[in-house]
Short mmCIF file of N, CA, C and O in Angstrom, two decimals:
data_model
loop_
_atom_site.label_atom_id
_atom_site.label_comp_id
_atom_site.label_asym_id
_atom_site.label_seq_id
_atom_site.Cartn_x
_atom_site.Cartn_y
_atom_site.Cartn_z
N UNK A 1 11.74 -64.40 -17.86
CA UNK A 1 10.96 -63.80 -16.79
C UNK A 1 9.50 -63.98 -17.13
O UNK A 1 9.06 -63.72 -18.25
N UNK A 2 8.65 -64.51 -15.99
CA UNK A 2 7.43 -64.60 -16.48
C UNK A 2 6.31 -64.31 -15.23
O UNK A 2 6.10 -65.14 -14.35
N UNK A 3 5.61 -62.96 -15.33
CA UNK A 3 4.91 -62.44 -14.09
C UNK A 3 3.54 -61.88 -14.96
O UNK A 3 3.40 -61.52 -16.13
N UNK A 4 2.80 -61.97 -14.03
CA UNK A 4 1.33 -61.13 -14.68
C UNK A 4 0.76 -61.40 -16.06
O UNK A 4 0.45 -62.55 -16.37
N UNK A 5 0.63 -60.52 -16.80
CA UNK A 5 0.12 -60.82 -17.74
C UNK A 5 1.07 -61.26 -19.30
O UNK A 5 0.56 -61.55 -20.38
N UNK A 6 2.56 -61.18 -18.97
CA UNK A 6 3.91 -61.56 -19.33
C UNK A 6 4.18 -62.69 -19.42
O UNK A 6 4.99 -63.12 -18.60
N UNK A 7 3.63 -63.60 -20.44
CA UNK A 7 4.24 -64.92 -20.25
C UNK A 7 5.77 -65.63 -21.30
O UNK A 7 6.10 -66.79 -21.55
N UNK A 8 6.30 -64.43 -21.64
CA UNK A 8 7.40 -64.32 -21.97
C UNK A 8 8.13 -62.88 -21.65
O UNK A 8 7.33 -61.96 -21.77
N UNK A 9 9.60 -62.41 -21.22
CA UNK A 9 10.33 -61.77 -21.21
C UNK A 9 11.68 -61.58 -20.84
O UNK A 9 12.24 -61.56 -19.74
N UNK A 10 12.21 -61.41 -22.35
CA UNK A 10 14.01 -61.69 -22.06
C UNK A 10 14.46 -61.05 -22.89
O UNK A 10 13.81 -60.95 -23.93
N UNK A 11 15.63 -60.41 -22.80
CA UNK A 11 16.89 -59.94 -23.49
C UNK A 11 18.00 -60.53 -23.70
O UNK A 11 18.09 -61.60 -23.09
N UNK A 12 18.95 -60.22 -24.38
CA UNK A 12 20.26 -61.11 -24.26
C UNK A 12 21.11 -60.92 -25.73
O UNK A 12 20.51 -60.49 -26.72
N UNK A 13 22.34 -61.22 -25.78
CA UNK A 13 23.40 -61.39 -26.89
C UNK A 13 23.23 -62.75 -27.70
O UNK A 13 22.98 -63.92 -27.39
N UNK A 14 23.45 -62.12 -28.79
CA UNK A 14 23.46 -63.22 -30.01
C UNK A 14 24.65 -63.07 -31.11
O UNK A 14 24.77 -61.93 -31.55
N UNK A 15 25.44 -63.96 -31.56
CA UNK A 15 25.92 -63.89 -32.09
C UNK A 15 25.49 -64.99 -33.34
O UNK A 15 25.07 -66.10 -33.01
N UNK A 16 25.62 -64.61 -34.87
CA UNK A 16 25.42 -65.19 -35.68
C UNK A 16 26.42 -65.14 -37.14
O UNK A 16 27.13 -64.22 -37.54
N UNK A 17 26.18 -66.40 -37.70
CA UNK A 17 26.96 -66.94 -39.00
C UNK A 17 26.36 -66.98 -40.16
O UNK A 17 25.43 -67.76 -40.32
N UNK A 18 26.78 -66.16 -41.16
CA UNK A 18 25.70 -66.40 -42.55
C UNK A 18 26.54 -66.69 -43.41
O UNK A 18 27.46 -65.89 -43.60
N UNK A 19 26.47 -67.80 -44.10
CA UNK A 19 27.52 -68.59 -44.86
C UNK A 19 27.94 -67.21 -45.99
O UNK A 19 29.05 -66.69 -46.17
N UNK A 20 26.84 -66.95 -46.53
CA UNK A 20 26.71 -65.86 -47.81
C UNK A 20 27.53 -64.84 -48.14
O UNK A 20 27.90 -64.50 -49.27
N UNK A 21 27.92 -64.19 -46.61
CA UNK A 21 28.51 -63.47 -46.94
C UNK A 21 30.08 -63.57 -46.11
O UNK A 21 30.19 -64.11 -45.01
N UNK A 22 31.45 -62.84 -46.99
CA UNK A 22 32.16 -63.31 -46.72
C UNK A 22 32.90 -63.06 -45.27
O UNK A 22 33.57 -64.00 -44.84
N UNK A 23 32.78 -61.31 -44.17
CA UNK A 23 32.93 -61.61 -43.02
C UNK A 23 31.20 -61.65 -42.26
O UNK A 23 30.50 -60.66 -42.05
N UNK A 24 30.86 -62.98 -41.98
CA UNK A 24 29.73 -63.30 -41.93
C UNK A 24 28.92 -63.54 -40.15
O UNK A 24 27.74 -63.76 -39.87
N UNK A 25 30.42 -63.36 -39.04
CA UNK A 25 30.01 -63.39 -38.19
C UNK A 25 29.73 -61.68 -38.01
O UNK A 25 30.31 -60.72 -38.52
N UNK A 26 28.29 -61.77 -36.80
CA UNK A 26 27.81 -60.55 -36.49
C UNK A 26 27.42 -60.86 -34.79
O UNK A 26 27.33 -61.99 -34.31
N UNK A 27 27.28 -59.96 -34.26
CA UNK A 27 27.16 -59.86 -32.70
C UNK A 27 26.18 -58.87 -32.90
O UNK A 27 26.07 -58.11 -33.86
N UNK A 28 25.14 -59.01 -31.42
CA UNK A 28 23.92 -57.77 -31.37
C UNK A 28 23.12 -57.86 -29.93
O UNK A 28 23.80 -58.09 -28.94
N UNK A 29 22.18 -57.74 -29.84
CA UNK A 29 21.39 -58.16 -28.63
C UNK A 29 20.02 -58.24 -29.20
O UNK A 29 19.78 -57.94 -30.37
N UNK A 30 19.32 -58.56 -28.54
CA UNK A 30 18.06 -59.22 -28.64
C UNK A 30 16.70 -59.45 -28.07
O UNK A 30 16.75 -60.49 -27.41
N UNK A 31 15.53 -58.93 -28.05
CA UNK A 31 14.37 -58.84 -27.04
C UNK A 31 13.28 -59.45 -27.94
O UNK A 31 13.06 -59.38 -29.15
N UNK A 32 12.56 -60.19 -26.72
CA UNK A 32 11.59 -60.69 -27.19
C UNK A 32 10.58 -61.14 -25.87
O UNK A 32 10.95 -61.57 -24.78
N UNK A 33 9.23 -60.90 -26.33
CA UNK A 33 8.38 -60.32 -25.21
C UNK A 33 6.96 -61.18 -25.80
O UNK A 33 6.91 -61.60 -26.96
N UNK A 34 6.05 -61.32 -25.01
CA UNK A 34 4.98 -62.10 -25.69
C UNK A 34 3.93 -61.81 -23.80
O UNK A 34 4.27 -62.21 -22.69
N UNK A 35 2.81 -61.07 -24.17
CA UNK A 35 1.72 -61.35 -23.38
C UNK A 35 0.36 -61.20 -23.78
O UNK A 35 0.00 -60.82 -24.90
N UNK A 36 -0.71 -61.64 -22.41
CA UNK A 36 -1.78 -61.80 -22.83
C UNK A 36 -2.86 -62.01 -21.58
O UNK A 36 -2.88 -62.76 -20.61
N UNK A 37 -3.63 -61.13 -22.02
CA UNK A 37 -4.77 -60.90 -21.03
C UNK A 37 -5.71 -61.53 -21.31
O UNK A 37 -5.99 -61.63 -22.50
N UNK A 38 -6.45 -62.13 -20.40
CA UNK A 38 -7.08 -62.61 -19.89
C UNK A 38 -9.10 -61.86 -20.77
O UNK A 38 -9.73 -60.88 -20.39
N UNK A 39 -9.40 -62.62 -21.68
CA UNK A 39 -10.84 -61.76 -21.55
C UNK A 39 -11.70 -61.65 -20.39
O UNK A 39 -11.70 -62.60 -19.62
N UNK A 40 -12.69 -60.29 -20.04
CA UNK A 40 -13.08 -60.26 -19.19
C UNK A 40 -14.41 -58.93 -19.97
O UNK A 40 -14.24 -57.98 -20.72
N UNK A 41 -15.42 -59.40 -19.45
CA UNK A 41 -16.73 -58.95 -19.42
C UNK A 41 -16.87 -58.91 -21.29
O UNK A 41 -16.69 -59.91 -21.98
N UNK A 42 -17.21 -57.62 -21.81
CA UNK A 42 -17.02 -57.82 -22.82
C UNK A 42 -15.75 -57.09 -23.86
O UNK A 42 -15.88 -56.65 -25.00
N UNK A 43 -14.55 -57.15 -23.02
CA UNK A 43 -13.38 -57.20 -23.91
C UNK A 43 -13.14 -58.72 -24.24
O UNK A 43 -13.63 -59.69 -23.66
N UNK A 44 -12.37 -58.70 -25.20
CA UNK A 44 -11.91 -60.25 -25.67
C UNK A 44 -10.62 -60.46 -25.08
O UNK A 44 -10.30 -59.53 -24.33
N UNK A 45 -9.90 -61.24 -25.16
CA UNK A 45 -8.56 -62.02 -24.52
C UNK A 45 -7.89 -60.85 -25.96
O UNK A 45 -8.43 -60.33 -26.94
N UNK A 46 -6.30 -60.83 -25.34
CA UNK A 46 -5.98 -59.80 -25.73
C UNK A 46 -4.31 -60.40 -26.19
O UNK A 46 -3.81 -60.61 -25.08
N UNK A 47 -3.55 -60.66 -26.95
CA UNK A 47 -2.32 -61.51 -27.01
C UNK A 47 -1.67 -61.12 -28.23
O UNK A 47 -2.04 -61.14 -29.40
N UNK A 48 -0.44 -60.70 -27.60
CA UNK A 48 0.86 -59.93 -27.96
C UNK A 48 1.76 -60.38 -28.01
O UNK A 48 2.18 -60.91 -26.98
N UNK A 49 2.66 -60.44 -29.35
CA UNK A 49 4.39 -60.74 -29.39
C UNK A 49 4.95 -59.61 -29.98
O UNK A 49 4.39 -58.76 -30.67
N UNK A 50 6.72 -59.71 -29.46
CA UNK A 50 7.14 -58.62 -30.09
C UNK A 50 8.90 -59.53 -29.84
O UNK A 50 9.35 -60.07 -28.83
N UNK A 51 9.63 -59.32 -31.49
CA UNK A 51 10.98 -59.81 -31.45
C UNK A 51 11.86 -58.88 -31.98
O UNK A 51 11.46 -58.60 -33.11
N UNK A 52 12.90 -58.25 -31.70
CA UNK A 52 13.76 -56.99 -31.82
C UNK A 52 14.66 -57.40 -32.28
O UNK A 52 15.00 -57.82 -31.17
N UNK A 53 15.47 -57.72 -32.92
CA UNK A 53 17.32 -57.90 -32.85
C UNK A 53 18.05 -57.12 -33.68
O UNK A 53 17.48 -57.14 -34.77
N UNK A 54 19.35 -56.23 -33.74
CA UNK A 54 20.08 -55.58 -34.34
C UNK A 54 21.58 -56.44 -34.21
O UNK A 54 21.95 -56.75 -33.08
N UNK A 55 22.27 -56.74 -35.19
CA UNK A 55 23.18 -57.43 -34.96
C UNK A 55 24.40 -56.85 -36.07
O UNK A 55 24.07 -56.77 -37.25
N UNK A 56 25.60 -56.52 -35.73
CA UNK A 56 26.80 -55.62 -36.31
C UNK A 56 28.17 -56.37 -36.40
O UNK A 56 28.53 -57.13 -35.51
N UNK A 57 28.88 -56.12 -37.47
CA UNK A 57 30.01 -56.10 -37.35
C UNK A 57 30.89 -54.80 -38.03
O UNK A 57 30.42 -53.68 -38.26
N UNK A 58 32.28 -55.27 -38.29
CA UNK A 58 32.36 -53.98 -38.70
C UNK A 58 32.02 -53.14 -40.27
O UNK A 58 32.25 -51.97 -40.58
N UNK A 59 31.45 -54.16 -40.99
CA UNK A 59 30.85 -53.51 -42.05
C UNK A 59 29.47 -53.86 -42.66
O UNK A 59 29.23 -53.96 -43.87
N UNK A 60 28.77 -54.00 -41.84
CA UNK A 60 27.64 -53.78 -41.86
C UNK A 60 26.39 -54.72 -40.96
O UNK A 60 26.58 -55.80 -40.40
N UNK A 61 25.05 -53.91 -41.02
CA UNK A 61 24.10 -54.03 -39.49
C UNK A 61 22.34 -54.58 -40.57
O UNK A 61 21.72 -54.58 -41.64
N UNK A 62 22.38 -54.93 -39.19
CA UNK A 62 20.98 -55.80 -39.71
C UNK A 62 20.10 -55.63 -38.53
O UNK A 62 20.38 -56.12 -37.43
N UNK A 63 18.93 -54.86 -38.78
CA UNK A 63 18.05 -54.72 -37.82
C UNK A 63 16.17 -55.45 -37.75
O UNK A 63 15.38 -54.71 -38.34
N UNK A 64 15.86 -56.07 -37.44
CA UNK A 64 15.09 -56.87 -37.27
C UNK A 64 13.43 -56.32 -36.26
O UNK A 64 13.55 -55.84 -35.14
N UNK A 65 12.47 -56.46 -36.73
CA UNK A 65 11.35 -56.21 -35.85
C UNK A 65 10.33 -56.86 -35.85
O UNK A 65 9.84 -56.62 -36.95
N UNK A 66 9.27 -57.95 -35.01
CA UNK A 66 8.69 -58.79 -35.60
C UNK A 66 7.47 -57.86 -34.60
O UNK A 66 8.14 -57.14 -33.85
N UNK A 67 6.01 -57.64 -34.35
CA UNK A 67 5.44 -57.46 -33.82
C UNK A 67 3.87 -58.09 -33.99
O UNK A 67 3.40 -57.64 -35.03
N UNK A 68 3.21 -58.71 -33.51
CA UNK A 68 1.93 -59.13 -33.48
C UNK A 68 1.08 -59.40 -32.22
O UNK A 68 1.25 -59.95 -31.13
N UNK A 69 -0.22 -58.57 -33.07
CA UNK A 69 -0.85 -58.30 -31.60
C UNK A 69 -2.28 -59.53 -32.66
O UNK A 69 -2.38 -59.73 -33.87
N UNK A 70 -3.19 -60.10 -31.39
CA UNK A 70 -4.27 -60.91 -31.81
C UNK A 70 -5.36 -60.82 -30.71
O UNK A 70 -4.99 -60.78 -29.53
N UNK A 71 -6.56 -60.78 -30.98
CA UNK A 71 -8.00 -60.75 -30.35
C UNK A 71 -8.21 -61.89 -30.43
O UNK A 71 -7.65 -62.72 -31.15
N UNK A 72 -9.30 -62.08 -29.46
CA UNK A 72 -10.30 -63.56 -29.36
C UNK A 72 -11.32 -63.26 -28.93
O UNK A 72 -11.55 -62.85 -27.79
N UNK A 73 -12.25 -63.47 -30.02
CA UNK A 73 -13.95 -63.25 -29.41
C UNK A 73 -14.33 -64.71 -29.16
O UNK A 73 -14.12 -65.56 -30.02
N UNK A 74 -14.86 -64.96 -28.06
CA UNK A 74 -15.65 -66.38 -27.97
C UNK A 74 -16.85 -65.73 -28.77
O UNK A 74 -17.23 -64.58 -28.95
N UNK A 75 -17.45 -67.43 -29.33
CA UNK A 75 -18.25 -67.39 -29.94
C UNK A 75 -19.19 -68.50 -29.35
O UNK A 75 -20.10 -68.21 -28.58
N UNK A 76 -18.98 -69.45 -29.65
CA UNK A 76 -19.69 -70.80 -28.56
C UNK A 76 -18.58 -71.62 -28.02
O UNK A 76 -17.58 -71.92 -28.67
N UNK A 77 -18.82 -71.98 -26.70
CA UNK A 77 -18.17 -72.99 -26.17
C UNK A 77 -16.68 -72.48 -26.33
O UNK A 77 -16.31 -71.37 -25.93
N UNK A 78 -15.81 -73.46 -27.00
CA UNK A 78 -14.38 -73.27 -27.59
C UNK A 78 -13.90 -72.54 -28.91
O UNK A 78 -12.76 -72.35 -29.34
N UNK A 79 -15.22 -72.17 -29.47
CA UNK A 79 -15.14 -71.56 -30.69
C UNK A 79 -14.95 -70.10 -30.49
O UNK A 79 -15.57 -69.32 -29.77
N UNK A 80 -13.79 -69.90 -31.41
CA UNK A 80 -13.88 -68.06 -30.97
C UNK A 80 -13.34 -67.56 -32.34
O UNK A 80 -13.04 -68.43 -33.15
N UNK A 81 -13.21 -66.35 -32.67
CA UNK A 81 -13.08 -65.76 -33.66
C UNK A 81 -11.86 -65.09 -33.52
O UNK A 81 -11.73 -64.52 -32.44
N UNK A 82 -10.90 -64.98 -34.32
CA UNK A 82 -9.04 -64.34 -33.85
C UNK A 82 -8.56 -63.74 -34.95
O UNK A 82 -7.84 -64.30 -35.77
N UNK A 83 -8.97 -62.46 -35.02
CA UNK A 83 -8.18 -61.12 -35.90
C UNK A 83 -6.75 -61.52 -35.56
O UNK A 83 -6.43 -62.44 -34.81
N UNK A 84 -6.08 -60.84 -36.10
CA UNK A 84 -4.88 -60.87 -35.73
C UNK A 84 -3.94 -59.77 -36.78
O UNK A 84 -4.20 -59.92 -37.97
N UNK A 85 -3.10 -58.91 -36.53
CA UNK A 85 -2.59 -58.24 -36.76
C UNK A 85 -1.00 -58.37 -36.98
O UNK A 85 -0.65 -58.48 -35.81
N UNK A 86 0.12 -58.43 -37.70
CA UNK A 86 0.85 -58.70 -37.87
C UNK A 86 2.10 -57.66 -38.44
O UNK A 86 1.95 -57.69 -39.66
N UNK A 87 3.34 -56.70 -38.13
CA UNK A 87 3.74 -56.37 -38.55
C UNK A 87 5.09 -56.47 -38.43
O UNK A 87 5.61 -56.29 -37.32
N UNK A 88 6.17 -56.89 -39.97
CA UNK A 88 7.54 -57.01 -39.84
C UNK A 88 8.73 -55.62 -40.89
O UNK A 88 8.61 -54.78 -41.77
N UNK A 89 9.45 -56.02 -40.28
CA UNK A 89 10.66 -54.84 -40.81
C UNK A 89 11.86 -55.69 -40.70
O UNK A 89 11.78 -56.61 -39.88
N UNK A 90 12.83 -55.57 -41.30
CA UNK A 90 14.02 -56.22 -41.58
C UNK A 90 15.07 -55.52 -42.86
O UNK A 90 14.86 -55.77 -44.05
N UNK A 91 15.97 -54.82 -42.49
CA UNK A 91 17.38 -53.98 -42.89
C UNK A 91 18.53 -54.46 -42.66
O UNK A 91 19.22 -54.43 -41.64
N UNK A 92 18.77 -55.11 -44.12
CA UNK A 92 20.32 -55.40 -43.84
C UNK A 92 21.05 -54.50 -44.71
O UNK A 92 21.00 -54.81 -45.90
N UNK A 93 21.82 -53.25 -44.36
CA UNK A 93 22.52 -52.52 -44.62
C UNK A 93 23.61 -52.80 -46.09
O UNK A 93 24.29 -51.96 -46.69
N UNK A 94 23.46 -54.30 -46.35
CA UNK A 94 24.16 -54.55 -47.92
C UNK A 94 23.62 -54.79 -48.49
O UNK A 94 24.10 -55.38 -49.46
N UNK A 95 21.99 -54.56 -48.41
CA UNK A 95 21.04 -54.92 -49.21
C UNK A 95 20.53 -53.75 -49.84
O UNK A 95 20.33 -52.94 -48.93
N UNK A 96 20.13 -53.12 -51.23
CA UNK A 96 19.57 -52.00 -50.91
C UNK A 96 18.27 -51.96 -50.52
O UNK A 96 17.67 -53.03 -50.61
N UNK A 97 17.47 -50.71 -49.97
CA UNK A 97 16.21 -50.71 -48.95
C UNK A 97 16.26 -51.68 -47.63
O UNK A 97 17.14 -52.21 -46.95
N UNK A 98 14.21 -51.59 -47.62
CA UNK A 98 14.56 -52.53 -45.98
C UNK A 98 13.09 -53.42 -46.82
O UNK A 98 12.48 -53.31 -47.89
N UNK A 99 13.05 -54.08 -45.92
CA UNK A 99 11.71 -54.82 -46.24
C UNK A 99 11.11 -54.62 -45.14
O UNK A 99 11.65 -54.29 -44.09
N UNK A 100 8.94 -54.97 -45.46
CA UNK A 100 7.97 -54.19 -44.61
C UNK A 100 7.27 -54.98 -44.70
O UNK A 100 7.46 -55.71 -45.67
N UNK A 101 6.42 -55.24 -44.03
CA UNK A 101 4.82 -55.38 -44.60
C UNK A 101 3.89 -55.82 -43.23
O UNK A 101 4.32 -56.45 -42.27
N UNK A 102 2.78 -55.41 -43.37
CA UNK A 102 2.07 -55.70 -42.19
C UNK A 102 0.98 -56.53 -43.15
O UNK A 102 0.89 -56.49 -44.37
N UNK A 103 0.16 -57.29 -42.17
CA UNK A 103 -0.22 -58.46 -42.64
C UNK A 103 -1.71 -58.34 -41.56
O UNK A 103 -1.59 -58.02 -40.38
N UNK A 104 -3.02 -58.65 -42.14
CA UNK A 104 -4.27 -58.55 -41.35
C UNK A 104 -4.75 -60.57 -41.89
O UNK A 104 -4.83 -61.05 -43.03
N UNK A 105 -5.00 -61.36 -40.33
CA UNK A 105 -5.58 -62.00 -40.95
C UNK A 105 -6.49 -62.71 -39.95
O UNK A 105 -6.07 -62.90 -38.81
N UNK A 106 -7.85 -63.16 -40.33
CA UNK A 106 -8.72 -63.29 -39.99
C UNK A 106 -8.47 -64.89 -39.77
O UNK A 106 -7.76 -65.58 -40.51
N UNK A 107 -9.29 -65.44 -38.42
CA UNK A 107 -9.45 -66.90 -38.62
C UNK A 107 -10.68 -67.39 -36.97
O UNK A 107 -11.13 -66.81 -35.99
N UNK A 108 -10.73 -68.42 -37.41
CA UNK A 108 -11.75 -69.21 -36.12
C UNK A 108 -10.40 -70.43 -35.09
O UNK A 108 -9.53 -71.17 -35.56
N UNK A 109 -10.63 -70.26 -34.15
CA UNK A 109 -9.83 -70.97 -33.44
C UNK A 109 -10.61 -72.17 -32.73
O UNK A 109 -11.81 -71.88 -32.77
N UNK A 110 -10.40 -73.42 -32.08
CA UNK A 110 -11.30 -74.51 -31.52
C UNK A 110 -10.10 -74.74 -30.98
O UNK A 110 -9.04 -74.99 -31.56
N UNK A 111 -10.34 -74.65 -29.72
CA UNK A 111 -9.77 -76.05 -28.67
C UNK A 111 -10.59 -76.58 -27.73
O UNK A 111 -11.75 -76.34 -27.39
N UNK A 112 -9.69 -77.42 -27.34
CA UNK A 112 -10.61 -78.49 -25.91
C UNK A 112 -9.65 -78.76 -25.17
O UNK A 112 -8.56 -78.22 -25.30
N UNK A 113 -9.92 -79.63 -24.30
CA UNK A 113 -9.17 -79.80 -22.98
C UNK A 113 -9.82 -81.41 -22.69
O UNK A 113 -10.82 -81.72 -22.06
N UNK A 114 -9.25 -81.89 -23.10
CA UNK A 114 -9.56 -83.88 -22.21
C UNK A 114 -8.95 -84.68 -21.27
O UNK A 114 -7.83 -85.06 -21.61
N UNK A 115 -9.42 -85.12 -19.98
CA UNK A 115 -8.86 -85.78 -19.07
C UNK A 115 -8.49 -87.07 -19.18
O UNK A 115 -8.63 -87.48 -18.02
N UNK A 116 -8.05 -88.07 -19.91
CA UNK A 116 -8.24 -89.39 -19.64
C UNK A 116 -6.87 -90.31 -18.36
O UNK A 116 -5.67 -90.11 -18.16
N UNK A 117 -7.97 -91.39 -17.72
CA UNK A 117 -7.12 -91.47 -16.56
C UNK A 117 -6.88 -93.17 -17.17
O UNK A 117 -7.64 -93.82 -17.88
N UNK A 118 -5.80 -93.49 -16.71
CA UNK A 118 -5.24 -94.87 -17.26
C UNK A 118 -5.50 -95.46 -15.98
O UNK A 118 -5.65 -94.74 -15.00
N UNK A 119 -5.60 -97.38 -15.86
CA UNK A 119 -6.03 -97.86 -14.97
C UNK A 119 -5.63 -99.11 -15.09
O UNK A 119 -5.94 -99.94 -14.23
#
């Protein structure tokens, strides 16, 4: 689905195989979402992902969370400046604990756009 400021949005079933372990198929569902606004006056462009999945069988669950949000300051022309924010989680129930970590990272972005016409 893709409307407004949404240029990703879907749900759905997944089923998966992990060699590792020995009953290794798992079933779950799944979301994953990604948008982004548009900068305007002096907010910056504004761009968001987010990936969910929990997936089960009958002895044991694995839950999944990916989330990142990112800014864009123009700076000149195509040059802009892009914070970006990053946070994951991931629990697999035969593991002990979960794993975490959010992640800050700074960078400069450049693009362009070129027309060339063949003749």
């Amino acid at each position: 689905w893709q409307r407004g400021p949404w240029s990703l949005l879907r749900f759905g079933l997944v089923a998966r195989h992990q060699e590792d372990f020995e009953d290794a198929e798992r079933l779950g569902l799944f979301g994953e979402a990604e948008f982004e606004i548009a900068a305007r006056g002096w907010r910056p462009a504004i761009i968001g992902r987010l990936f969910s999945e929990s997936l089960d069988n009958a002895d044991a669950t694995i839950q999944r969370l990916d989330a990142e949000v990112a800014l864009s300051f123009p700076i000149v022309d195509s040059l802009s400046f892009t914070p970006e924010f990053n946070f994951y989680y991931y629990d697999d129930s035969r593991l002990p604990g979960a794993s975490r970590y959010h992640r800050l990272s700074l960078g400069l972005a450049y693009s362009w756009n070129g027309k060339y016409q063949r003749r």
